[in-house]
């Protein structure tokens, strides 16, 4: 089989490389999955992109046309593709006109998420600014709360708080072991999200997810799932994670992944036997995974 290589697209056409995220003054991000000639959640990504950045029609049409090229070029990639769309304003260009680009790379034959994830609580606290639209007029002077709820829940290119949270836990790359997903709380201690995912708690016969009206990214996979099964939102704390009958995370590239809460701290993680064994999906989590396989990919 011919080797599969990443490729890069922008308004200027195909590129050999892309500038780093740090080259942007501000912007938003959409990370999508492509495969079998489609991007199954594009309508939800597009809706969040428009809510976050209010793209003019010419930009949105150009992005959509390039994504058609992406689906055509990746339709025979055996594991599908990860598509990273950036839309933002570059630094030091003398213009505030936003630009966009796409990074398209193959998904791994053996997913690093296969063995589930371990949830590690972070001391870094999530702020409303971390997911508030940088494009809305006067955004930086707005207070929190439902009055400006439409400005929140965006996925930003500037992800400093997530970088700091990730740095609290050691990187794990051991084959056969679960990945570690750092979990962010808001200033009052309520659980919000993983650094790459939304959280799902199975409590009795119900699925519950943390409230995302003032903090956290309103995930596309979470939105899709909420249209298929009943998922309620509530204020949740670490004790709720500990008591849940099942834990899972979800995102738009990996779907639903079973999770387990770590009792250890970063300092003693390497001595914790929990890190060795895979996290197996419970019955309710398996139902969600099957739904995604049947309906999306």
PDB file of C-alpha atoms in Angstrom:
ATOM      1  CA  UNK A   1       0.000   0.000   0.000  1.00  0.00           C
ATOM      2  CA  UNK A   2       1.193   3.506  -0.827  1.00  0.00           C
ATOM      3  CA  UNK A   3       2.448   5.390   2.198  1.00  0.00           C
ATOM      4  CA  UNK A   4      -0.054   7.871   3.594  1.00  0.00           C
ATOM      5  CA  UNK A   5       1.307  11.297   4.468  1.00  0.00           C
ATOM      6  CA  UNK A   6      -0.208  14.352   6.162  1.00  0.00           C
ATOM      7  CA  UNK A   7      -1.127  17.290   3.959  1.00  0.00           C
ATOM      8  CA  UNK A   8      -1.975  20.929   4.550  1.00  0.00           C
ATOM      9  CA  UNK A   9      -4.503  23.229   2.913  1.00  0.00           C
ATOM     10  CA  UNK A  10      -5.324  26.920   3.192  1.00  0.00           C
ATOM     11  CA  UNK A  11      -6.945  29.724   1.221  1.00  0.00           C
ATOM     12  CA  UNK A  12      -3.682  29.865  -0.761  1.00  0.00           C
ATOM     13  CA  UNK A  13      -3.967  26.198  -1.749  1.00  0.00           C
ATOM     14  CA  UNK A  14      -1.843  23.253  -0.648  1.00  0.00           C
ATOM     15  CA  UNK A  15       1.118  24.056   1.593  1.00  0.00           C
ATOM     16  CA  UNK A  16       4.309  22.209   2.562  1.00  0.00           C
ATOM     17  CA  UNK A  17       3.979  23.191   6.214  1.00  0.00           C
ATOM     18  CA  UNK A  18       1.923  25.366   8.551  1.00  0.00           C
ATOM     19  CA  UNK A  19       2.896  28.108  10.980  1.00  0.00           C
ATOM     20  CA  UNK A  20       2.677  27.132  14.672  1.00  0.00           C
ATOM     21  CA  UNK A  21      -0.334  28.041  16.807  1.00  0.00           C
ATOM     22  CA  UNK A  22       1.853  30.633  18.533  1.00  0.00           C
ATOM     23  CA  UNK A  23       1.921  32.625  15.273  1.00  0.00           C
ATOM     24  CA  UNK A  24      -1.739  33.500  15.835  1.00  0.00           C
ATOM     25  CA  UNK A  25      -2.772  36.488  17.901  1.00  0.00           C
ATOM     26  CA  UNK A  26      -6.054  34.695  18.590  1.00  0.00           C
ATOM     27  CA  UNK A  27      -8.353  32.206  16.917  1.00  0.00           C
ATOM     28  CA  UNK A  28     -10.556  29.157  17.227  1.00  0.00           C
ATOM     29  CA  UNK A  29     -10.002  25.505  16.531  1.00  0.00           C
ATOM     30  CA  UNK A  30     -12.084  22.585  15.259  1.00  0.00           C
ATOM     31  CA  UNK A  31     -10.668  19.053  15.362  1.00  0.00           C
ATOM     32  CA  UNK A  32     -12.633  16.598  13.228  1.00  0.00           C
ATOM     33  CA  UNK A  33     -12.596  13.023  12.011  1.00  0.00           C
ATOM     34  CA  UNK A  34     -12.798  12.148   8.321  1.00  0.00           C
ATOM     35  CA  UNK A  35     -13.263   8.748   6.739  1.00  0.00           C
ATOM     36  CA  UNK A  36     -15.184   6.814   4.111  1.00  0.00           C
ATOM     37  CA  UNK A  37     -15.637   9.971   2.065  1.00  0.00           C
ATOM     38  CA  UNK A  38     -17.230  12.132   4.759  1.00  0.00           C
ATOM     39  CA  UNK A  39     -16.742  14.188   7.878  1.00  0.00           C
ATOM     40  CA  UNK A  40     -19.711  12.802   9.794  1.00  0.00           C
ATOM     41  CA  UNK A  41     -19.962  15.610  12.359  1.00  0.00           C
ATOM     42  CA  UNK A  42     -19.183  18.547  10.080  1.00  0.00           C
ATOM     43  CA  UNK A  43     -22.620  20.159  10.526  1.00  0.00           C
ATOM     44  CA  UNK A  44     -21.997  20.362  14.284  1.00  0.00           C
ATOM     45  CA  UNK A  45     -18.436  21.618  13.862  1.00  0.00           C
ATOM     46  CA  UNK A  46     -19.686  24.211  11.382  1.00  0.00           C
ATOM     47  CA  UNK A  47     -22.364  25.398  13.805  1.00  0.00           C
ATOM     48  CA  UNK A  48     -19.828  25.805  16.632  1.00  0.00           C
ATOM     49  CA  UNK A  49     -17.374  27.513  14.275  1.00  0.00           C
ATOM     50  CA  UNK A  50     -20.019  30.015  13.233  1.00  0.00           C
ATOM     51  CA  UNK A  51     -21.075  30.640  16.816  1.00  0.00           C
ATOM     52  CA  UNK A  52     -17.444  31.093  17.844  1.00  0.00           C
ATOM     53  CA  UNK A  53     -16.163  33.218  14.976  1.00  0.00           C
ATOM     54  CA  UNK A  54     -19.048  34.327  12.676  1.00  0.00           C
ATOM     55  CA  UNK A  55     -17.192  33.507   9.463  1.00  0.00           C
ATOM     56  CA  UNK A  56     -18.130  35.574   6.401  1.00  0.00           C
ATOM     57  CA  UNK A  57     -19.756  33.467   3.705  1.00  0.00           C
ATOM     58  CA  UNK A  58     -16.708  33.522   1.442  1.00  0.00           C
ATOM     59  CA  UNK A  59     -14.505  32.046   4.170  1.00  0.00           C
ATOM     60  CA  UNK A  60     -17.041  29.412   5.171  1.00  0.00           C
ATOM     61  CA  UNK A  61     -17.578  28.419   1.534  1.00  0.00           C
ATOM     62  CA  UNK A  62     -13.826  28.154   0.980  1.00  0.00           C
ATOM     63  CA  UNK A  63     -13.401  25.986   4.087  1.00  0.00           C
ATOM     64  CA  UNK A  64     -16.293  23.760   3.009  1.00  0.00           C
ATOM     65  CA  UNK A  65     -14.809  23.343  -0.476  1.00  0.00           C
ATOM     66  CA  UNK A  66     -11.428  22.366   0.974  1.00  0.00           C
ATOM     67  CA  UNK A  67     -13.091  19.848   3.278  1.00  0.00           C
ATOM     68  CA  UNK A  68     -14.680  18.245   0.214  1.00  0.00           C
ATOM     69  CA  UNK A  69     -11.141  17.815  -1.108  1.00  0.00           C
ATOM     70  CA  UNK A  70     -10.146  16.331   2.252  1.00  0.00           C
ATOM     71  CA  UNK A  71     -12.929  13.737   2.198  1.00  0.00           C
ATOM     72  CA  UNK A  72     -12.034  12.746  -1.360  1.00  0.00           C
ATOM     73  CA  UNK A  73      -8.325  12.357  -0.642  1.00  0.00           C
ATOM     74  CA  UNK A  74      -8.828  10.445   2.624  1.00  0.00           C
ATOM     75  CA  UNK A  75     -11.736   8.178   1.716  1.00  0.00           C
ATOM     76  CA  UNK A  76      -9.449   5.164   1.276  1.00  0.00           C
ATOM     77  CA  UNK A  77      -7.274   5.806   4.309  1.00  0.00           C
ATOM     78  CA  UNK A  78      -7.856   2.612   6.297  1.00  0.00           C
ATOM     79  CA  UNK A  79      -8.190   4.193   9.752  1.00  0.00           C
ATOM     80  CA  UNK A  80      -9.538   7.570   8.681  1.00  0.00           C
ATOM     81  CA  UNK A  81      -8.021  11.002   9.255  1.00  0.00           C
ATOM     82  CA  UNK A  82      -7.729  13.673  11.911  1.00  0.00           C
ATOM     83  CA  UNK A  83      -8.534  17.093  10.462  1.00  0.00           C
ATOM     84  CA  UNK A  84      -7.460  20.203  12.369  1.00  0.00           C
ATOM     85  CA  UNK A  85      -9.066  23.472  11.243  1.00  0.00           C
ATOM     86  CA  UNK A  86      -7.677  26.779  12.515  1.00  0.00           C
ATOM     87  CA  UNK A  87      -9.372  30.133  11.981  1.00  0.00           C
ATOM     88  CA  UNK A  88      -7.818  33.223  13.458  1.00  0.00           C
ATOM     89  CA  UNK A  89      -5.794  36.406  13.179  1.00  0.00           C
ATOM     90  CA  UNK A  90      -2.040  36.147  12.730  1.00  0.00           C
ATOM     91  CA  UNK A  91       0.396  38.267  14.698  1.00  0.00           C
ATOM     92  CA  UNK A  92       2.590  40.972  13.186  1.00  0.00           C
ATOM     93  CA  UNK A  93       0.881  41.085   9.781  1.00  0.00           C
ATOM     94  CA  UNK A  94      -0.589  44.579   9.950  1.00  0.00           C
ATOM     95  CA  UNK A  95      -4.101  43.283   9.332  1.00  0.00           C
ATOM     96  CA  UNK A  96      -6.878  41.889  11.479  1.00  0.00           C
ATOM     97  CA  UNK A  97      -8.369  39.823   8.641  1.00  0.00           C
ATOM     98  CA  UNK A  98      -8.689  36.191   9.814  1.00  0.00           C
ATOM     99  CA  UNK A  99      -7.024  33.364   7.932  1.00  0.00           C
ATOM    100  CA  UNK A 100      -7.719  29.631   7.987  1.00  0.00           C
ATOM    101  CA  UNK A 101      -5.848  26.419   7.348  1.00  0.00           C
ATOM    102  CA  UNK A 102      -6.263  22.651   7.605  1.00  0.00           C
ATOM    103  CA  UNK A 103      -3.890  19.973   8.810  1.00  0.00           C
ATOM    104  CA  UNK A 104      -4.897  16.461   7.695  1.00  0.00           C
ATOM    105  CA  UNK A 105      -3.101  13.429   9.099  1.00  0.00           C
ATOM    106  CA  UNK A 106      -3.863   9.693   9.200  1.00  0.00           C
ATOM    107  CA  UNK A 107      -5.185   8.100  12.350  1.00  0.00           C
ATOM    108  CA  UNK A 108      -3.069   5.339  13.845  1.00  0.00           C
ATOM    109  CA  UNK A 109      -3.645   1.697  12.940  1.00  0.00           C
ATOM    110  CA  UNK A 110      -3.501   0.904  16.664  1.00  0.00           C
ATOM    111  CA  UNK A 111      -5.220   3.706  18.558  1.00  0.00           C
ATOM    112  CA  UNK A 112      -3.406   4.849  21.724  1.00  0.00           C
ATOM    113  CA  UNK A 113      -6.877   5.142  23.274  1.00  0.00           C
ATOM    114  CA  UNK A 114      -7.635   1.428  22.899  1.00  0.00           C
ATOM    115  CA  UNK A 115      -6.960   0.667  26.571  1.00  0.00           C
ATOM    116  CA  UNK A 116      -9.124   3.488  27.892  1.00  0.00           C
ATOM    117  CA  UNK A 117      -8.080   6.463  29.978  1.00  0.00           C
ATOM    118  CA  UNK A 118      -7.211   7.309  33.551  1.00  0.00           C
ATOM    119  CA  UNK A 119      -8.625  10.594  34.845  1.00  0.00           C
ATOM    120  CA  UNK A 120      -6.197  12.689  36.879  1.00  0.00           C
ATOM    121  CA  UNK A 121      -7.542  15.757  38.700  1.00  0.00           C
ATOM    122  CA  UNK A 122      -5.592  18.985  38.160  1.00  0.00           C
ATOM    123  CA  UNK A 123      -4.828  21.865  40.471  1.00  0.00           C
ATOM    124  CA  UNK A 124      -4.976  24.272  37.522  1.00  0.00           C
ATOM    125  CA  UNK A 125      -8.390  25.917  37.488  1.00  0.00           C
ATOM    126  CA  UNK A 126     -10.386  26.615  34.352  1.00  0.00           C
ATOM    127  CA  UNK A 127     -11.493  30.182  33.697  1.00  0.00           C
ATOM    128  CA  UNK A 128     -14.318  31.484  31.529  1.00  0.00           C
ATOM    129  CA  UNK A 129     -11.795  33.271  29.307  1.00  0.00           C
ATOM    130  CA  UNK A 130     -10.305  29.920  28.278  1.00  0.00           C
ATOM    131  CA  UNK A 131     -13.369  29.073  26.162  1.00  0.00           C
ATOM    132  CA  UNK A 132     -14.890  32.491  25.435  1.00  0.00           C
ATOM    133  CA  UNK A 133     -15.053  33.674  21.826  1.00  0.00           C
ATOM    134  CA  UNK A 134     -12.173  36.028  20.971  1.00  0.00           C
ATOM    135  CA  UNK A 135     -14.091  37.409  17.976  1.00  0.00           C
ATOM    136  CA  UNK A 136     -17.143  38.950  19.659  1.00  0.00           C
ATOM    137  CA  UNK A 137     -16.981  42.762  20.087  1.00  0.00           C
ATOM    138  CA  UNK A 138     -16.193  43.665  23.671  1.00  0.00           C
ATOM    139  CA  UNK A 139     -15.679  40.028  24.639  1.00  0.00           C
ATOM    140  CA  UNK A 140     -12.751  40.747  26.918  1.00  0.00           C
ATOM    141  CA  UNK A 141     -14.812  43.120  29.067  1.00  0.00           C
ATOM    142  CA  UNK A 142     -17.864  40.895  29.470  1.00  0.00           C
ATOM    143  CA  UNK A 143     -18.715  39.210  32.715  1.00  0.00           C
ATOM    144  CA  UNK A 144     -19.770  35.585  33.047  1.00  0.00           C
ATOM    145  CA  UNK A 145     -23.254  34.183  33.274  1.00  0.00           C
ATOM    146  CA  UNK A 146     -26.107  33.179  31.022  1.00  0.00           C
ATOM    147  CA  UNK A 147     -26.535  36.706  29.612  1.00  0.00           C
ATOM    148  CA  UNK A 148     -23.594  36.032  27.302  1.00  0.00           C
ATOM    149  CA  UNK A 149     -23.869  32.241  27.165  1.00  0.00           C
ATOM    150  CA  UNK A 150     -23.542  32.134  23.369  1.00  0.00           C
ATOM    151  CA  UNK A 151     -19.967  33.452  23.670  1.00  0.00           C
ATOM    152  CA  UNK A 152     -18.826  30.558  25.837  1.00  0.00           C
ATOM    153  CA  UNK A 153     -17.960  26.928  25.123  1.00  0.00           C
ATOM    154  CA  UNK A 154     -15.662  27.739  22.189  1.00  0.00           C
ATOM    155  CA  UNK A 155     -12.479  25.832  21.422  1.00  0.00           C
ATOM    156  CA  UNK A 156      -9.683  28.382  21.237  1.00  0.00           C
ATOM    157  CA  UNK A 157      -6.237  28.286  19.672  1.00  0.00           C
ATOM    158  CA  UNK A 158      -4.768  29.912  22.779  1.00  0.00           C
ATOM    159  CA  UNK A 159      -4.866  26.969  25.186  1.00  0.00           C
ATOM    160  CA  UNK A 160      -2.479  28.030  27.935  1.00  0.00           C
ATOM    161  CA  UNK A 161      -4.647  26.728  30.776  1.00  0.00           C
ATOM    162  CA  UNK A 162      -4.850  23.304  29.126  1.00  0.00           C
ATOM    163  CA  UNK A 163      -1.089  23.237  28.622  1.00  0.00           C
ATOM    164  CA  UNK A 164      -0.529  24.012  32.294  1.00  0.00           C
ATOM    165  CA  UNK A 165      -2.998  21.319  33.332  1.00  0.00           C
ATOM    166  CA  UNK A 166      -1.330  18.734  31.091  1.00  0.00           C
ATOM    167  CA  UNK A 167       2.056  19.571  32.594  1.00  0.00           C
ATOM    168  CA  UNK A 168       0.835  18.578  36.065  1.00  0.00           C
ATOM    169  CA  UNK A 169       0.787  14.913  35.079  1.00  0.00           C
ATOM    170  CA  UNK A 170       3.664  12.932  33.567  1.00  0.00           C
ATOM    171  CA  UNK A 171       3.380  11.896  29.944  1.00  0.00           C
ATOM    172  CA  UNK A 172       2.550   8.224  29.453  1.00  0.00           C
ATOM    173  CA  UNK A 173       3.462   6.321  26.318  1.00  0.00           C
ATOM    174  CA  UNK A 174       3.716   2.721  27.528  1.00  0.00           C
ATOM    175  CA  UNK A 175       2.146   0.277  25.093  1.00  0.00           C
ATOM    176  CA  UNK A 176      -0.771  -1.661  26.524  1.00  0.00           C
ATOM    177  CA  UNK A 177      -1.571   0.790  29.325  1.00  0.00           C
ATOM    178  CA  UNK A 178      -4.359   3.393  29.482  1.00  0.00           C
ATOM    179  CA  UNK A 179      -3.688   6.967  28.497  1.00  0.00           C
ATOM    180  CA  UNK A 180      -3.872   9.659  31.144  1.00  0.00           C
ATOM    181  CA  UNK A 181      -6.442  12.428  30.696  1.00  0.00           C
ATOM    182  CA  UNK A 182      -5.934  15.418  33.021  1.00  0.00           C
ATOM    183  CA  UNK A 183      -9.249  16.811  34.277  1.00  0.00           C
ATOM    184  CA  UNK A 184      -9.934  20.501  34.868  1.00  0.00           C
ATOM    185  CA  UNK A 185     -12.112  21.972  37.592  1.00  0.00           C
ATOM    186  CA  UNK A 186     -13.574  25.470  37.827  1.00  0.00           C
ATOM    187  CA  UNK A 187     -12.543  27.858  40.627  1.00  0.00           C
ATOM    188  CA  UNK A 188     -15.212  26.604  43.043  1.00  0.00           C
ATOM    189  CA  UNK A 189     -14.118  22.999  42.613  1.00  0.00           C
ATOM    190  CA  UNK A 190     -16.770  21.654  40.244  1.00  0.00           C
ATOM    191  CA  UNK A 191     -15.523  19.207  37.617  1.00  0.00           C
ATOM    192  CA  UNK A 192     -15.735  20.527  34.043  1.00  0.00           C
ATOM    193  CA  UNK A 193     -13.819  18.535  31.383  1.00  0.00           C
ATOM    194  CA  UNK A 194     -10.711  16.683  30.317  1.00  0.00           C
ATOM    195  CA  UNK A 195      -8.020  18.565  28.433  1.00  0.00           C
ATOM    196  CA  UNK A 196      -9.070  16.732  25.232  1.00  0.00           C
ATOM    197  CA  UNK A 197     -12.575  15.594  26.063  1.00  0.00           C
ATOM    198  CA  UNK A 198     -15.947  16.007  27.696  1.00  0.00           C
ATOM    199  CA  UNK A 199     -16.881  13.810  30.646  1.00  0.00           C
ATOM    200  CA  UNK A 200     -19.743  11.312  30.899  1.00  0.00           C
ATOM    201  CA  UNK A 201     -20.925   9.811  34.196  1.00  0.00           C
ATOM    202  CA  UNK A 202     -23.315   6.906  34.408  1.00  0.00           C
ATOM    203  CA  UNK A 203     -25.284   7.330  37.628  1.00  0.00           C
ATOM    204  CA  UNK A 204     -27.854   4.588  38.071  1.00  0.00           C
ATOM    205  CA  UNK A 205     -29.726   4.432  34.770  1.00  0.00           C
ATOM    206  CA  UNK A 206     -28.816   7.984  33.693  1.00  0.00           C
ATOM    207  CA  UNK A 207     -26.020   9.655  31.783  1.00  0.00           C
ATOM    208  CA  UNK A 208     -24.877  12.961  33.293  1.00  0.00           C
ATOM    209  CA  UNK A 209     -22.279  15.462  32.101  1.00  0.00           C
ATOM    210  CA  UNK A 210     -20.868  18.567  33.850  1.00  0.00           C
ATOM    211  CA  UNK A 211     -22.550  21.888  33.194  1.00  0.00           C
ATOM    212  CA  UNK A 212     -20.811  23.855  30.455  1.00  0.00           C
ATOM    213  CA  UNK A 213     -22.721  27.139  30.545  1.00  0.00           C
ATOM    214  CA  UNK A 214     -19.839  29.190  31.987  1.00  0.00           C
ATOM    215  CA  UNK A 215     -16.758  26.960  31.747  1.00  0.00           C
ATOM    216  CA  UNK A 216     -15.432  24.353  29.340  1.00  0.00           C
ATOM    217  CA  UNK A 217     -15.739  23.464  25.662  1.00  0.00           C
ATOM    218  CA  UNK A 218     -19.143  22.444  24.347  1.00  0.00           C
ATOM    219  CA  UNK A 219     -17.951  19.352  22.563  1.00  0.00           C
ATOM    220  CA  UNK A 220     -19.285  18.302  19.192  1.00  0.00           C
ATOM    221  CA  UNK A 221     -19.403  14.581  20.036  1.00  0.00           C
ATOM    222  CA  UNK A 222     -21.215  15.372  23.275  1.00  0.00           C
ATOM    223  CA  UNK A 223     -23.768  17.390  21.342  1.00  0.00           C
ATOM    224  CA  UNK A 224     -24.311  14.555  18.877  1.00  0.00           C
ATOM    225  CA  UNK A 225     -24.677  11.986  21.651  1.00  0.00           C
ATOM    226  CA  UNK A 226     -27.202  14.189  23.450  1.00  0.00           C
ATOM    227  CA  UNK A 227     -29.352  13.989  20.324  1.00  0.00           C
ATOM    228  CA  UNK A 228     -29.287  10.188  20.419  1.00  0.00           C
ATOM    229  CA  UNK A 229     -29.650   9.394  24.132  1.00  0.00           C
ATOM    230  CA  UNK A 230     -30.747  11.403  27.127  1.00  0.00           C
ATOM    231  CA  UNK A 231     -27.816  13.166  28.800  1.00  0.00           C
ATOM    232  CA  UNK A 232     -28.525  15.633  31.593  1.00  0.00           C
ATOM    233  CA  UNK A 233     -26.217  18.429  32.762  1.00  0.00           C
ATOM    234  CA  UNK A 234     -25.487  19.029  36.418  1.00  0.00           C
ATOM    235  CA  UNK A 235     -22.929  20.586  38.742  1.00  0.00           C
ATOM    236  CA  UNK A 236     -20.578  17.713  39.540  1.00  0.00           C
ATOM    237  CA  UNK A 237     -17.628  17.325  41.888  1.00  0.00           C
ATOM    238  CA  UNK A 238     -14.737  14.847  42.201  1.00  0.00           C
ATOM    239  CA  UNK A 239     -16.821  12.858  44.685  1.00  0.00           C
ATOM    240  CA  UNK A 240     -19.407  12.330  41.927  1.00  0.00           C
ATOM    241  CA  UNK A 241     -16.705  10.918  39.664  1.00  0.00           C
ATOM    242  CA  UNK A 242     -15.663   8.560  42.445  1.00  0.00           C
ATOM    243  CA  UNK A 243     -19.216   7.314  42.987  1.00  0.00           C
ATOM    244  CA  UNK A 244     -20.312   6.963  39.352  1.00  0.00           C
ATOM    245  CA  UNK A 245     -21.298   3.506  38.134  1.00  0.00           C
ATOM    246  CA  UNK A 246     -19.422   4.100  34.866  1.00  0.00           C
ATOM    247  CA  UNK A 247     -17.085   6.824  33.643  1.00  0.00           C
ATOM    248  CA  UNK A 248     -16.281   7.733  30.056  1.00  0.00           C
ATOM    249  CA  UNK A 249     -14.917  10.579  27.992  1.00  0.00           C
ATOM    250  CA  UNK A 250     -15.884  11.630  24.487  1.00  0.00           C
ATOM    251  CA  UNK A 251     -14.515  13.722  21.657  1.00  0.00           C
ATOM    252  CA  UNK A 252     -15.130  14.098  17.952  1.00  0.00           C
ATOM    253  CA  UNK A 253     -12.090  12.140  16.788  1.00  0.00           C
ATOM    254  CA  UNK A 254     -12.033   9.184  19.196  1.00  0.00           C
ATOM    255  CA  UNK A 255     -15.732   8.773  20.029  1.00  0.00           C
ATOM    256  CA  UNK A 256     -16.482   7.396  23.504  1.00  0.00           C
ATOM    257  CA  UNK A 257     -13.645   5.978  25.619  1.00  0.00           C
ATOM    258  CA  UNK A 258     -14.087   4.229  28.988  1.00  0.00           C
ATOM    259  CA  UNK A 259     -12.414   5.955  31.923  1.00  0.00           C
ATOM    260  CA  UNK A 260     -11.347   5.341  35.505  1.00  0.00           C
ATOM    261  CA  UNK A 261     -10.617   7.966  38.165  1.00  0.00           C
ATOM    262  CA  UNK A 262      -7.123   7.890  39.613  1.00  0.00           C
ATOM    263  CA  UNK A 263      -6.841   7.957  43.379  1.00  0.00           C
ATOM    264  CA  UNK A 264      -3.155   8.826  43.173  1.00  0.00           C
ATOM    265  CA  UNK A 265      -1.413  12.165  42.750  1.00  0.00           C
ATOM    266  CA  UNK A 266       1.149  12.908  40.042  1.00  0.00           C
ATOM    267  CA  UNK A 267       3.991  12.400  42.541  1.00  0.00           C
ATOM    268  CA  UNK A 268       3.019   8.798  43.318  1.00  0.00           C
ATOM    269  CA  UNK A 269       1.535   7.844  39.963  1.00  0.00           C
ATOM    270  CA  UNK A 270       4.338   5.483  39.034  1.00  0.00           C
ATOM    271  CA  UNK A 271       3.676   3.434  42.184  1.00  0.00           C
ATOM    272  CA  UNK A 272      -0.052   3.092  41.520  1.00  0.00           C
ATOM    273  CA  UNK A 273      -1.074  -0.355  40.260  1.00  0.00           C
ATOM    274  CA  UNK A 274      -4.163   1.184  38.600  1.00  0.00           C
ATOM    275  CA  UNK A 275      -2.010   2.448  35.756  1.00  0.00           C
ATOM    276  CA  UNK A 276      -1.183  -1.062  34.558  1.00  0.00           C
ATOM    277  CA  UNK A 277      -4.588  -2.524  33.715  1.00  0.00           C
ATOM    278  CA  UNK A 278      -6.727  -1.451  30.731  1.00  0.00           C
ATOM    279  CA  UNK A 279     -10.013   0.320  31.394  1.00  0.00           C
ATOM    280  CA  UNK A 280     -12.823  -1.824  30.021  1.00  0.00           C
ATOM    281  CA  UNK A 281     -16.153  -0.289  28.965  1.00  0.00           C
ATOM    282  CA  UNK A 282     -19.207  -0.983  31.087  1.00  0.00           C
ATOM    283  CA  UNK A 283     -22.498  -2.004  29.538  1.00  0.00           C
ATOM    284  CA  UNK A 284     -23.850   1.528  29.100  1.00  0.00           C
ATOM    285  CA  UNK A 285     -20.548   2.790  27.676  1.00  0.00           C
ATOM    286  CA  UNK A 286     -20.503  -0.106  25.201  1.00  0.00           C
ATOM    287  CA  UNK A 287     -23.953   0.929  23.981  1.00  0.00           C
ATOM    288  CA  UNK A 288     -22.665   4.432  23.192  1.00  0.00           C
ATOM    289  CA  UNK A 289     -19.619   3.028  21.405  1.00  0.00           C
ATOM    290  CA  UNK A 290     -21.803   0.755  19.288  1.00  0.00           C
ATOM    291  CA  UNK A 291     -24.082   3.672  18.423  1.00  0.00           C
ATOM    292  CA  UNK A 292     -21.126   5.695  17.164  1.00  0.00           C
ATOM    293  CA  UNK A 293     -19.809   2.760  15.128  1.00  0.00           C
ATOM    294  CA  UNK A 294     -23.188   2.193  13.524  1.00  0.00           C
ATOM    295  CA  UNK A 295     -24.193   5.791  12.881  1.00  0.00           C
ATOM    296  CA  UNK A 296     -20.942   7.711  12.363  1.00  0.00           C
ATOM    297  CA  UNK A 297     -17.987   5.497  11.487  1.00  0.00           C
TER     298      UNK A 297
END
